[in-house]
Coordinates of C-alpha atoms in Angstrom, one line a residue:
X1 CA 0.0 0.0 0.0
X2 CA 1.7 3.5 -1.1
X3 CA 1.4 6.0 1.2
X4 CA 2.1 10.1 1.2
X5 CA 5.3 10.6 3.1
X6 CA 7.7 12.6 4.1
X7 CA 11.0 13.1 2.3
X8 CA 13.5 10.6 3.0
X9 CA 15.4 12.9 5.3
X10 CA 12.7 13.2 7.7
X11 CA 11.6 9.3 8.1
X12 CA 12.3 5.6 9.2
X13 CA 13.0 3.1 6.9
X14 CA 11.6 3.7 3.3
X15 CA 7.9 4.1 4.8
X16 CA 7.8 1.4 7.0
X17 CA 7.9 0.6 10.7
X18 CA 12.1 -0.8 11.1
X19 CA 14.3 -1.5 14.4
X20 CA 16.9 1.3 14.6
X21 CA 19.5 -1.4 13.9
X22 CA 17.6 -3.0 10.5
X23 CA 16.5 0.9 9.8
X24 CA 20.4 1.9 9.9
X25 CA 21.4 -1.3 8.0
X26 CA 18.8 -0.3 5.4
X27 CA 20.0 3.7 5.4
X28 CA 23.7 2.0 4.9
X29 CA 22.2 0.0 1.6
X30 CA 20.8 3.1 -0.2
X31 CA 24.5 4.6 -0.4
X32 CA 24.7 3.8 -4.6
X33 CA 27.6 1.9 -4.5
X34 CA 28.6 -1.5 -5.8
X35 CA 28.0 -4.3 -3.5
X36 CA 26.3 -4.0 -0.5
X37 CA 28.5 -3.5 3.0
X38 CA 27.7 -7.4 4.7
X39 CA 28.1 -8.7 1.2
X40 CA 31.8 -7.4 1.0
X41 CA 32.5 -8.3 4.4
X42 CA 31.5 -11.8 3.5
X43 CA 33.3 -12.2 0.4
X44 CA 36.5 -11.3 2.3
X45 CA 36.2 -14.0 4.4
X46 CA 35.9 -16.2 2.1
X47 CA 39.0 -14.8 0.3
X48 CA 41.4 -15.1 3.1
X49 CA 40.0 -18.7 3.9
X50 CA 41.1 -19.9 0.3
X51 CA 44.1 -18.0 0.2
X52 CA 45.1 -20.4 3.8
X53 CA 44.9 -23.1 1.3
X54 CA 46.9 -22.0 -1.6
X55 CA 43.8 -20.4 -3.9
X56 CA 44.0 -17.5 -5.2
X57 CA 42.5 -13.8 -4.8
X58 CA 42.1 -14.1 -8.2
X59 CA 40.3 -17.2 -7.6
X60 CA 38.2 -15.9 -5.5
X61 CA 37.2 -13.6 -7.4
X62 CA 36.4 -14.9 -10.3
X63 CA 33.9 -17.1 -8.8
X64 CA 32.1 -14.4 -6.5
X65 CA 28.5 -13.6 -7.6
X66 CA 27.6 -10.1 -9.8
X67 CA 25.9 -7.3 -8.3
X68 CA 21.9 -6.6 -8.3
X69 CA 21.4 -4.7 -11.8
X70 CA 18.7 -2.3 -12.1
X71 CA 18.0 -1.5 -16.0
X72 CA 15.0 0.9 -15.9
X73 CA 11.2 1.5 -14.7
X74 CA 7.8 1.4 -16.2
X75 CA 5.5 3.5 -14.3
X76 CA 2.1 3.5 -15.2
X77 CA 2.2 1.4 -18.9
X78 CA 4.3 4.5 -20.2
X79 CA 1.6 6.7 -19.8
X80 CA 1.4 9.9 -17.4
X81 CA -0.7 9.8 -14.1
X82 CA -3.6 12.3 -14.0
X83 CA -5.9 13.0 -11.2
X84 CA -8.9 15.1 -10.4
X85 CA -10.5 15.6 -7.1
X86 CA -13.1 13.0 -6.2
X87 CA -11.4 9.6 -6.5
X88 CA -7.9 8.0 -5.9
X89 CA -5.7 6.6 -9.2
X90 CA -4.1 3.4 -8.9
X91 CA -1.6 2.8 -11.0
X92 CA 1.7 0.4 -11.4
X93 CA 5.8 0.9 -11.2
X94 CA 7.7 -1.9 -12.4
X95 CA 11.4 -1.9 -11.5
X96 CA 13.6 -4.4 -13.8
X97 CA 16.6 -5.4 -13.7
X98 CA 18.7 -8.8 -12.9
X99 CA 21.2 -10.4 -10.8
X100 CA 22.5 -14.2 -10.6
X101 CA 20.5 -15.1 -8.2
X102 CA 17.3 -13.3 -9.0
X103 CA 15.7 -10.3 -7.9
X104 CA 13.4 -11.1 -4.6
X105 CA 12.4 -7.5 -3.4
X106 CA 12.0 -3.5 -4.3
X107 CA 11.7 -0.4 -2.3
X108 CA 10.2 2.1 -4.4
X109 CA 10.0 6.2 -4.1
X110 CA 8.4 8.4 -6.0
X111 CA 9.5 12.5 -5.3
X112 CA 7.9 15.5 -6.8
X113 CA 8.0 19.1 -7.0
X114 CA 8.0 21.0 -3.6
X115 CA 8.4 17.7 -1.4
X116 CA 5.9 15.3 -3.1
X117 CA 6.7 12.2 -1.7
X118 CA 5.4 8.7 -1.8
X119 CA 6.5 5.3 -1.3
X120 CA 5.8 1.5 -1.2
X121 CA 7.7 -2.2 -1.6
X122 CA 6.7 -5.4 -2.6
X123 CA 7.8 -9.0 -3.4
X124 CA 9.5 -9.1 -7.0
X125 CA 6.8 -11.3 -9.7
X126 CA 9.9 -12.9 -11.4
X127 CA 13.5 -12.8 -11.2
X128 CA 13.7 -9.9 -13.3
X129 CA 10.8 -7.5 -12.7
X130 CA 9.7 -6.1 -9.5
X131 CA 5.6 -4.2 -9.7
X132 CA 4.8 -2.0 -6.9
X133 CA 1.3 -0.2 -6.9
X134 CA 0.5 3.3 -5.9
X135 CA -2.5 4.8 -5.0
X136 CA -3.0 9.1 -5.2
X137 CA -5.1 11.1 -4.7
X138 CA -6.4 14.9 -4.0
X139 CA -9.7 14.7 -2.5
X140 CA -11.1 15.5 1.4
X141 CA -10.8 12.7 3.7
X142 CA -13.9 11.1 4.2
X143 CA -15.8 12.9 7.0
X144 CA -13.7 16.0 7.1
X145 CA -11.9 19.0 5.3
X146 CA -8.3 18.1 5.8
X147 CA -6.5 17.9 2.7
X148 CA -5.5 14.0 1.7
X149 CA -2.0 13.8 -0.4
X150 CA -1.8 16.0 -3.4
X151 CA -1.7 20.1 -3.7
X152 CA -1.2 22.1 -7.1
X153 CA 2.1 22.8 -6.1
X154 CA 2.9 19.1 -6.5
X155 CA 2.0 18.5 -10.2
X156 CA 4.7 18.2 -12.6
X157 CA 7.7 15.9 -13.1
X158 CA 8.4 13.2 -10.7
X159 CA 11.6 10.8 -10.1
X160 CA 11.9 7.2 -9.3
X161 CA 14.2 5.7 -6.9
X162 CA 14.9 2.0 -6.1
X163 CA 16.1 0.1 -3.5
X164 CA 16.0 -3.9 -4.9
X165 CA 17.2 -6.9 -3.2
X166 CA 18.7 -10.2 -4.6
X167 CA 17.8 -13.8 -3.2
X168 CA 20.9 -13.9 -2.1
X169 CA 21.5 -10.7 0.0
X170 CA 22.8 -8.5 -2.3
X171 CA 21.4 -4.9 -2.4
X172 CA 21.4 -2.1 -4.7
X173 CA 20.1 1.3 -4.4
X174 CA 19.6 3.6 -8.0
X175 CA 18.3 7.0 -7.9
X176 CA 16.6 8.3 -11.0
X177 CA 15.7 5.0 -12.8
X178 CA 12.9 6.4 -14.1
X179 CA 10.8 9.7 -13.9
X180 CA 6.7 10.2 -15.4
X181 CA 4.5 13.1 -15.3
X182 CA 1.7 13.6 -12.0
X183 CA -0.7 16.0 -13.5
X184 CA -3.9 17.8 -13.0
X185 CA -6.9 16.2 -14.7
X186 CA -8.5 18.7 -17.4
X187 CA -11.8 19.2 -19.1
X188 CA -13.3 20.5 -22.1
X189 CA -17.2 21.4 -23.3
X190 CA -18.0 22.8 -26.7
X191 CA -20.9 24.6 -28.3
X192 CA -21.5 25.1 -32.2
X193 CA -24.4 27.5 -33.0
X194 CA -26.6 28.3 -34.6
X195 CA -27.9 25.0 -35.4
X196 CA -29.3 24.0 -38.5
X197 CA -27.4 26.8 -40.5
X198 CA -27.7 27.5 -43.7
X199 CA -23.9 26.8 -45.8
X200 CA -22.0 30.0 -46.1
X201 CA -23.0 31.4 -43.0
X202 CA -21.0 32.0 -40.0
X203 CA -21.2 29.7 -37.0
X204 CA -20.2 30.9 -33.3
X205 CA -18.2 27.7 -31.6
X206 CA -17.9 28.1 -27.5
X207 CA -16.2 26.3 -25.1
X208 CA -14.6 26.2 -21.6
X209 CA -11.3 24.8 -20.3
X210 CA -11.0 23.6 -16.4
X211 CA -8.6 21.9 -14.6
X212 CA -8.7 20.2 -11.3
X213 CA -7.4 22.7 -8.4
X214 CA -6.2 20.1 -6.0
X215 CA -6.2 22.7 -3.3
X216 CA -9.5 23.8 -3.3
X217 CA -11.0 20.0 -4.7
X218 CA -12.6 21.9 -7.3
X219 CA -12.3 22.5 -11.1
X220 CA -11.6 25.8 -12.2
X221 CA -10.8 27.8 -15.4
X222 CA -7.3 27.4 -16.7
X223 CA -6.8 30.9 -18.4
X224 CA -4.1 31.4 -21.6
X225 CA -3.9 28.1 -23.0
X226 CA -3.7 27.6 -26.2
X227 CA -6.7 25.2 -27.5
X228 CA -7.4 23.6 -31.4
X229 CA -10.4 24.3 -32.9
X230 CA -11.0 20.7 -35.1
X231 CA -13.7 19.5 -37.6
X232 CA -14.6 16.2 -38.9
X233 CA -17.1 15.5 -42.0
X234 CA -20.2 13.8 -41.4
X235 CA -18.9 10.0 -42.3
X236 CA -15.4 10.8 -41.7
X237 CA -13.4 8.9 -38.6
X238 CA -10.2 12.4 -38.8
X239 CA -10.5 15.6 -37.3
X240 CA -8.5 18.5 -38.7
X241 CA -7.6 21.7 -37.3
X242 CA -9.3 24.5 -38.4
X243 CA -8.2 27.5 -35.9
X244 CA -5.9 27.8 -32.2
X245 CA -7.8 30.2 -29.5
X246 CA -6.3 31.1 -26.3
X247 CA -8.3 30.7 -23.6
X248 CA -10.3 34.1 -21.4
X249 CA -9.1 34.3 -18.4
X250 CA -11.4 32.2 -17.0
X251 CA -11.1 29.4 -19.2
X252 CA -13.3 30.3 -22.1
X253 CA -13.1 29.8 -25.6
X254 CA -15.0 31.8 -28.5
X255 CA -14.4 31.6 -32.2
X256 CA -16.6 32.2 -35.3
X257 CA -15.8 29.9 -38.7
X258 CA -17.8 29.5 -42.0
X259 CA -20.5 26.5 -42.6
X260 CA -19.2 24.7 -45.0
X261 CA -20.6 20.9 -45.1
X262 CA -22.6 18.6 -42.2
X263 CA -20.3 17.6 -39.7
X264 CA -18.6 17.8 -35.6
X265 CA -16.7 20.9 -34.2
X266 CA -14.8 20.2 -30.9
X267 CA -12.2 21.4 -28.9
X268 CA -9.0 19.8 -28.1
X269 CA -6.2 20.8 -25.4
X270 CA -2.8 18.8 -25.7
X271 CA -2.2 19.4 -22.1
X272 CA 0.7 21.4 -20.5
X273 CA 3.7 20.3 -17.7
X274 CA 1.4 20.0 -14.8
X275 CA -2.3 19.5 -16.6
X276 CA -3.4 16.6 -19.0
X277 CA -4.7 16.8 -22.3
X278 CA -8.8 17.2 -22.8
X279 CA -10.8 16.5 -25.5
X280 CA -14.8 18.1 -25.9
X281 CA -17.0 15.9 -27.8
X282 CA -17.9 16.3 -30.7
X283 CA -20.6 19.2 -31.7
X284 CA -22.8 18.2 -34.9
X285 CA -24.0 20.9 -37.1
X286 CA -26.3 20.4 -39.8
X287 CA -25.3 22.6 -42.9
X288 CA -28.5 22.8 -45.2
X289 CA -28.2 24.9 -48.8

């Protein structure tokens, strides 16, 4: 279960309850170095114990096991998370990587702009990939006003760190290995008039574009963004762009174009940094001679 945390400066053990002594082993782990501290101490044993009987360092190692690789992250099927502000979104990280003896375990963070912070662990599904699942969200807890997780200063681009361990010990921690966009979900209406119209004449097409204000749990009008105006021809699957209007102050949208044949008029907002992309549906007007 993921939870909103603090930074990793302020708390215990990646998020969850740890003895000081396992806490402090763990804190030693996430220094991104090459094996993990017990690991060497190990494999020096072993070293000087074959060296008593006439093996070589070189020996030694030659035969000791590779380190825990960690070759990327997924998060979310390649595809940004947005949220509004009624329900949570879910969504999957999957850490990959590899090591001899198979990955076993991951410790994932996620960190955002002005302290966004969550994290979670979990079992690894193979010896290669490691899924965690994450749950956001910017709504009022149930029963009261208090804010739950997410505030508009979060939204933006966040980083992945992982902590993964190996089946047999081994531990490696990678900052970075993999970043995705939290944003704030958007929304788009449109409004083509007058309808029937005779062809030639001019039609007036409306619209308005809100985002989700995670402070405030409310959508509001998201002012100078620029929004396509597209068509698409009665029995025709593409829309085209006919026109780019920026947006009031208050989110609103108002354009006049030409009549030319039957067909649907919409709006369509490719998103920005911190807000996701929003498409109106389509408008049909009926263009008589």
């Amino acid at each position: 279960m993921s939870r909103f945390a603090a930074p990793p400066s302020d708390r215990r053990g990646a998020g969850r309850d740890i003895a000081p002594p396992v806490a402090a082993a763990r804190a030693l782990r996430r220094t991104p170095v090459g094996r993990a501290t017990r690991r060497g101490v190990v494999v020096g044993a072993v070293a000087v114990l074959l060296a008593g009987v006439g093996a070589s360092a070189d020996a030694a190692s030659d035969t000791a096991p590779s380190d825990p690789v960690v070759s990327g992250a997924t998060i979310n099927s390649g595809h940004d998370v947005i949220v509004g502000v009624t329900h949570n979104v879910v969504f999957p990280v999957t850490v990959t990587g590899s090591d001899d003896s198979g990955l076993s375990f991951a410790d994932v963070d996620l960190k955002g702009p002005h302290g966004g912070f969550y994290t979670t662990d979990a079992f690894c599904e193979t010896a290669t990939a490691c899924t965690t699942v994450f749950t956001v969200n910017a709504h009022p807890a149930p029963g009261s006003d208090d804010p739950v997780d997410l505030a508009n200063a979060n939204a933006g681009t966040w980083s992945v760190d992982a902590l993964v361990d190996a089946n047999d010990g081994d531990s490696v921690f990678v900052p970075g290995v993999g970043s995705f966009g939290l944003k704030r979900a958007a929304r788009l209406t449109v409004n083509a008039s007058p309808e029937p119209v005779a062809k030639g004449a001019r039609i007036t097409v409306t619209g308005k574009l809100v985002r989700a204000n995670w402070d405030t749990y409310r959508y509001a009008g998201y002012a100078g963004q620029a929004v396509k105006l597209q068509f698409r021809p009665k029995g025709s699957s593409t829309y085209t762009t006919v026109a780019t209007v920026n947006t009031s102050n208050t989110g609103t949208l108002r354009t006049t174009v030409k009549a030319v044949k039957d067909g649907y008029w919409r709006w369509n907002f490719t998103g920005t940094n911190t807000t996701g992309p929003a498409k109106a549906t389509g408008d049909y007007v009926d263009v008589r001679p």
